[in-house]
CSV table of C-alpha atoms and ligand atoms in Angstrom, one decimal:
chain,number,residue,atom,x,y,z
A,1,MET,CA,17.0,113.2,86.9
A,2,PRO,CA,20.1,111.4,85.8
A,3,TRP,CA,21.1,110.9,82.1
A,4,THR,CA,21.3,107.6,80.4
A,5,ASN,CA,23.3,106.4,77.4
A,6,TYR,CA,23.1,103.1,75.5
A,7,HIS,CA,25.6,103.6,72.7
A,8,HIS,CA,29.1,103.8,74.0
A,9,HIS,CA,32.5,102.7,72.8
A,10,CYS,CA,35.7,102.2,74.7
A,11,LYS,CA,39.2,100.7,74.1
A,12,TYR,CA,37.8,97.3,73.0
A,13,CYS,CA,37.0,98.8,69.5
A,14,ASP,CA,37.8,102.2,68.1
A,15,GLY,CA,37.0,104.0,71.4
A,16,VAL,CA,39.6,105.4,73.8
A,17,GLY,CA,40.0,104.5,77.4
A,18,GLU,CA,39.6,101.8,80.0
A,19,LEU,CA,36.0,100.8,81.0
A,20,GLU,CA,36.7,102.1,84.5
A,21,GLU,CA,37.6,105.6,83.2
A,22,HIS,CA,34.4,105.7,81.3
A,23,VAL,CA,32.3,104.7,84.3
A,24,GLN,CA,34.0,107.2,86.6
A,25,GLU,CA,33.4,110.0,84.0
A,26,ALA,CA,29.8,108.8,83.5
A,27,ILE,CA,29.2,109.1,87.2
A,28,ARG,CA,30.7,112.6,87.2
A,29,GLN,CA,28.4,113.6,84.3
A,30,ASN,CA,25.4,112.4,86.2
A,31,ILE,CA,24.7,109.2,84.1
A,32,GLY,CA,22.4,106.9,86.1
A,33,SER,CA,22.3,104.0,83.6
A,34,LEU,CA,25.0,103.2,81.0
A,35,GLY,CA,25.2,100.5,78.3
A,36,PHE,CA,28.5,99.7,76.7
A,37,THR,CA,28.3,98.8,73.0
A,38,SER,CA,31.7,98.1,71.4
A,39,HIS,CA,31.6,97.3,67.7
A,40,SER,CA,31.0,93.6,67.3
A,41,PRO,CA,33.7,91.5,65.6
A,42,VAL,CA,33.1,91.1,61.9
A,43,PRO,CA,34.3,88.3,59.6
A,44,PHE,CA,36.7,90.6,57.6
A,45,ASP,CA,39.4,93.2,58.5
A,46,THR,CA,38.3,96.6,59.7
A,47,THR,CA,40.2,99.2,61.7
A,48,TRP,CA,37.4,99.8,64.2
A,49,SER,CA,35.7,96.5,65.2
A,50,MET,CA,36.5,94.5,68.3
A,51,LYS,CA,38.8,91.5,67.7
A,52,GLU,CA,37.0,88.3,68.3
A,53,ALA,CA,39.8,87.2,70.7
A,54,ASP,CA,39.0,90.2,73.0
A,55,PHE,CA,35.3,89.4,73.4
A,56,ASP,CA,35.6,87.4,76.6
A,57,ALA,CA,37.9,90.0,78.2
A,58,TYR,CA,35.3,92.7,77.3
A,59,LEU,CA,32.6,90.8,79.1
A,60,ARG,CA,34.8,90.1,82.1
A,61,ASP,CA,35.7,93.8,82.3
A,62,LEU,CA,32.1,94.8,82.1
A,63,GLU,CA,31.1,92.4,84.9
A,64,ALA,CA,33.9,93.8,87.0
A,65,VAL,CA,32.8,97.5,86.7
A,66,LYS,CA,29.2,96.5,87.0
A,67,SER,CA,29.7,95.1,90.4
A,68,LYS,CA,32.4,97.6,91.6
A,69,TYR,CA,30.1,100.6,90.9
A,70,SER,CA,26.7,99.0,91.5
A,71,ASP,CA,25.8,101.4,94.2
A,72,ARG,CA,26.4,104.5,92.0
A,73,ILE,CA,25.4,103.6,88.4
A,74,GLU,CA,23.7,100.8,86.5
A,75,ILE,CA,26.0,99.2,83.9
A,76,TYR,CA,24.6,97.1,81.0
A,77,LYS,CA,26.4,94.7,78.6
A,78,GLY,CA,25.7,95.5,75.0
A,79,LEU,CA,27.3,95.5,71.6
A,80,GLU,CA,26.8,97.6,68.5
A,81,VAL,CA,26.3,94.7,66.0
A,82,ASP,CA,26.6,95.1,62.2
A,83,PHE,CA,23.9,93.8,60.0
A,84,LEU,CA,25.8,92.1,57.2
A,85,GLU,CA,24.1,90.9,54.1
A,86,LYS,CA,26.3,87.8,53.8
A,87,TRP,CA,26.2,86.9,57.5
A,88,PRO,CA,22.7,88.0,58.5
A,89,ARG,CA,22.4,86.5,62.0
A,90,GLN,CA,25.1,88.4,63.8
A,91,ILE,CA,22.8,90.0,66.3
A,92,LYS,CA,21.3,86.8,67.6
A,93,SER,CA,24.6,85.0,67.6
A,94,TRP,CA,26.5,87.7,69.6
A,95,THR,CA,23.6,88.2,72.0
A,96,ASP,CA,23.5,84.5,72.8
A,97,ARG,CA,27.2,84.1,73.0
A,98,GLY,CA,27.7,87.1,75.4
A,99,LYS,CA,24.4,86.8,77.2
A,100,LEU,CA,24.0,90.5,76.4
A,101,ASP,CA,21.5,92.8,78.0
A,102,PHE,CA,20.8,94.6,74.8
A,103,THR,CA,22.1,95.3,71.3
A,104,VAL,CA,22.3,98.3,69.0
A,105,GLY,CA,21.8,97.1,65.4
A,106,SER,CA,23.5,99.2,62.8
A,107,VAL,CA,24.2,99.1,59.1
A,108,HIS,CA,27.7,100.4,58.3
A,109,PHE,CA,28.4,98.2,55.2
A,110,VAL,CA,26.4,98.0,52.0
A,111,LYS,CA,27.4,95.6,49.2
A,112,GLU,CA,31.0,95.4,48.0
A,113,LEU,CA,33.6,97.5,46.1
A,114,GLU,CA,35.3,96.2,43.0
A,115,ASP,CA,38.1,94.8,45.1
A,116,GLY,CA,35.6,92.7,47.1
A,117,LYS,CA,35.8,94.8,50.3
A,118,PRO,CA,32.5,95.7,51.9
A,119,TRP,CA,31.6,99.3,51.2
A,120,GLU,CA,31.7,101.3,54.5
A,121,ILE,CA,29.1,104.0,54.2
A,122,ASP,CA,30.3,106.2,57.1
A,123,GLY,CA,34.0,106.3,56.3
A,124,THR,CA,35.8,109.1,54.4
A,125,LEU,CA,34.1,111.2,51.8
A,126,GLU,CA,36.4,109.6,49.2
A,127,LEU,CA,35.3,106.1,50.2
A,128,PHE,CA,31.7,107.2,50.0
A,129,GLN,CA,32.2,108.5,46.5
A,130,LYS,CA,34.1,105.4,45.5
A,131,GLY,CA,31.2,103.1,46.5
A,132,LEU,CA,28.6,105.3,44.8
A,133,ARG,CA,30.7,105.1,41.6
A,134,GLU,CA,31.8,101.5,41.7
A,135,ILE,CA,28.6,99.8,43.0
A,136,PHE,CA,25.8,102.2,41.9
A,137,GLU,CA,27.2,104.0,38.9
A,138,GLY,CA,26.9,107.2,40.7
A,139,ASN,CA,23.2,106.8,41.4
A,140,VAL,CA,22.6,108.2,44.9
A,141,GLN,CA,19.0,107.1,45.0
A,142,LYS,CA,19.9,103.5,44.4
A,143,ALA,CA,22.7,103.6,47.0
A,144,ILE,CA,20.4,105.0,49.7
A,145,SER,CA,17.6,102.7,48.8
A,146,SER,CA,19.9,99.8,49.2
A,147,TYR,CA,21.1,101.0,52.6
A,148,PHE,CA,17.5,101.3,53.8
A,149,ALA,CA,16.6,98.0,52.3
A,150,LEU,CA,19.4,96.4,54.4
A,151,THR,CA,18.1,98.1,57.5
A,152,CYS,CA,14.7,96.7,56.8
A,153,GLN,CA,16.2,93.2,56.3
A,154,MET,CA,17.8,93.6,59.8
A,155,LEU,CA,14.5,94.5,61.4
A,156,GLU,CA,12.8,91.5,59.7
A,157,ARG,CA,15.6,88.8,60.1
A,158,ASP,CA,17.8,89.8,63.0
A,159,LYS,CA,16.1,92.3,65.2
A,160,PRO,CA,18.2,94.4,67.6
A,161,THR,CA,17.0,96.1,70.8
A,162,ILE,CA,17.8,99.5,69.5
A,163,LEU,CA,18.0,100.6,65.9
A,164,GLY,CA,21.3,102.6,65.5
A,165,HIS,CA,21.7,105.9,63.7
A,166,VAL,CA,19.0,105.1,61.1
A,167,ASP,CA,19.8,107.8,58.6
A,168,LYS,CA,23.7,107.8,58.9
A,169,ILE,CA,24.0,107.4,55.2
A,170,LYS,CA,23.4,111.1,54.9
A,171,MET,CA,26.5,111.8,57.0
A,172,HIS,CA,28.5,113.6,54.2
A,173,ASN,CA,25.4,115.4,52.8
A,174,SER,CA,25.9,118.6,54.8
A,175,LYS,CA,29.4,119.3,53.4
A,176,PHE,CA,28.9,117.6,50.0
A,177,PRO,CA,25.2,117.6,49.1
A,178,PHE,CA,24.4,114.3,47.3
A,179,PHE,CA,20.6,114.6,47.6
A,180,ASP,CA,17.9,116.7,49.3
A,181,GLU,CA,16.4,115.1,52.4
A,182,ALA,CA,13.0,116.7,51.5
A,183,ASP,CA,12.9,114.7,48.2
A,184,ARG,CA,9.9,112.5,48.1
A,185,TRP,CA,11.8,109.3,47.3
A,186,TYR,CA,14.1,109.8,50.3
A,187,ARG,CA,11.2,110.5,52.7
A,188,ASP,CA,9.4,107.4,51.4
A,189,ARG,CA,12.4,105.1,52.0
A,190,LEU,CA,12.9,106.6,55.5
A,191,THR,CA,9.2,106.4,56.3
A,192,GLU,CA,9.0,102.7,55.2
A,193,THR,CA,12.0,101.9,57.4
A,194,LEU,CA,10.6,103.6,60.4
A,195,GLN,CA,7.1,102.0,59.9
A,196,LEU,CA,8.9,98.7,60.0
A,197,ALA,CA,10.8,99.7,63.1
A,198,LYS,CA,7.5,100.5,64.8
A,199,LYS,CA,6.0,97.2,63.8
A,200,SER,CA,9.1,95.4,65.0
A,201,GLU,CA,8.9,97.1,68.4
A,202,VAL,CA,12.5,98.2,68.5
A,203,ILE,CA,13.6,101.4,70.2
A,204,VAL,CA,15.0,103.9,67.7
A,205,GLU,CA,18.0,105.9,69.1
A,206,VAL,CA,18.4,109.6,68.8
A,207,ASN,CA,22.2,109.8,68.3
A,208,THR,CA,24.1,113.0,68.9
A,209,ARG,CA,27.5,112.1,67.5
A,210,GLY,CA,27.1,113.8,64.1
A,211,ILE,CA,26.5,117.1,65.9
A,212,TYR,CA,29.5,117.1,68.2
A,213,LYS,CA,31.7,115.7,65.4
A,214,LYS,CA,30.5,118.6,63.3
A,215,ARG,CA,29.3,116.4,60.5
A,216,THR,CA,25.6,117.4,60.8
A,217,SER,CA,23.6,120.1,62.5
A,218,GLU,CA,21.0,117.6,63.6
A,219,PRO,CA,21.0,114.3,65.4
A,220,TYR,CA,20.6,110.9,63.6
A,221,PRO,CA,17.8,110.8,62.7
A,222,GLY,CA,17.4,114.4,61.6
A,223,ILE,CA,14.3,116.6,62.1
A,224,ILE,CA,12.5,115.0,59.1
A,225,GLY,CA,13.0,111.5,60.6
A,226,LEU,CA,12.1,112.6,64.1
A,227,LYS,CA,8.8,114.1,63.0
A,228,ILE,CA,7.9,110.8,61.2
A,229,MET,CA,8.8,108.9,64.4
A,230,ARG,CA,6.6,111.2,66.5
A,231,GLU,CA,3.7,110.6,64.2
A,232,LEU,CA,4.3,106.9,64.4
A,233,ASP,CA,4.7,107.1,68.1
A,234,ILE,CA,8.0,105.2,68.1
A,235,PRO,CA,9.8,104.9,71.5
A,236,VAL,CA,13.2,106.6,71.6
A,237,CYS,CA,16.3,106.6,73.7
A,238,LEU,CA,19.0,109.3,73.7
A,239,ASN,CA,22.5,108.1,72.9
A,240,SER,CA,25.9,109.9,72.3
A,241,ASP,CA,27.7,107.1,70.5
A,242,ALA,CA,30.7,108.3,72.6
A,243,HIS,CA,34.2,107.0,71.7
A,244,HIS,CA,35.9,109.0,74.5
A,245,PRO,CA,34.8,109.6,78.2
A,246,SER,CA,34.5,113.3,77.5
A,247,GLU,CA,31.7,112.6,74.9
A,248,ILE,CA,29.3,110.8,77.2
A,249,THR,CA,26.5,113.4,77.4
A,250,LYS,CA,27.6,115.7,74.5
A,251,GLU,CA,24.7,117.6,72.9
A,252,PHE,CA,22.2,115.9,75.2
A,253,GLU,CA,20.5,119.1,76.6
A,254,GLN,CA,20.1,120.7,73.1
A,255,THR,CA,18.7,117.4,71.7
A,256,VAL,CA,16.2,117.0,74.6
A,257,LYS,CA,14.9,120.5,73.8
A,258,LEU,CA,14.6,119.6,70.2
A,259,LEU,CA,12.7,116.4,71.0
A,260,LEU,CA,10.3,118.4,73.3
A,261,GLU,CA,9.7,120.9,70.5
A,262,ILE,CA,8.8,118.1,68.0
A,263,GLY,CA,6.4,116.7,70.6
A,264,PHE,CA,8.2,113.8,72.2
A,265,ARG,CA,7.3,113.4,75.9
A,266,GLU,CA,9.2,110.3,77.0
A,267,LEU,CA,12.5,108.5,76.7
A,268,MET,CA,13.1,104.8,77.1
A,269,VAL,CA,15.7,103.9,79.8
A,270,LEU,CA,16.9,100.7,81.4
A,271,LYS,CA,16.1,100.5,85.1
A,272,GLN,CA,16.8,97.4,87.1
A,273,GLY,CA,17.1,95.5,83.9
A,274,GLN,CA,13.8,96.6,82.5
A,275,TRP,CA,13.1,99.1,79.7
A,276,CYS,CA,10.7,101.8,80.9
A,277,PHE,CA,9.6,105.3,80.0
A,278,VAL,CA,10.8,108.4,81.9
A,279,PRO,CA,9.5,111.9,81.2
A,280,LEU,CA,11.8,114.0,79.0
A,281,LYS,CA,10.9,117.2,80.8
A,282,GLY,CA,12.7,116.3,83.9
A,283,LEU,CA,16.0,116.2,82.0
A,284,VAL,CA,16.3,119.8,81.2
A,285,SER,CA,15.8,123.0,83.2
B,1,ZN,ZN1,27.7,102.9,64.3
B,2,ZN,ZN1,28.7,103.5,67.5
């Protein structure tokens, strides 16, 4: 059975390569259904978001590869949209404007640093520490609770199709331990967020990027989160969050095996424009 991937960056944001290069490599790596999700434009400067002026060209390029390769792969138009506390309806607005097939909703920014810049939670370790210090007086519990509270606001006010890397705030934790994922308060915040994801009927992605970037040994969400998701019977999709054609299916086999061990049996995939379940077992030998 072919692979699928619904979290995928290219040259229109901080990814590398033309759409066509990505599509050709996806076909080579046995991807049957691929959704592109450049970072949505945001109303302030970043080094990694799409420029608003490029949005129409992105859509046109997507339509072009979609029809050129339609006999070999299904291509879908998506965006990874930021949920921003001050501009809370980004997902709805970009979906309408681009007539998108789906969105990945992610929280990358929490509150603001002393200089007024939004605090990027998955930037460098130094930036992470700076935000903890300046916004939360070094209180990790408050910072993480604030991140999950924003994720919950997104699910309530501006629901995406797919919830992106739900526990990415732990990104620096393996090299510089800020907290213990087994702590009660952390599990409680994560559980509340996943319960709301279930209620909101979003798909929660299992994202392999942290593993192949050697930031974590587990996907986002990690094993603790995945077990909670299994108990809640949350539908999942498998995504690589690739920023280069070579990353399209990285760590997929290992992650499918992990999902099977935890008790997952199905993945959600887009087929002929409809989300449906496929058995996980058929994906690994
Ligand atoms: Zn992201
Ligand atoms: Zn991404």
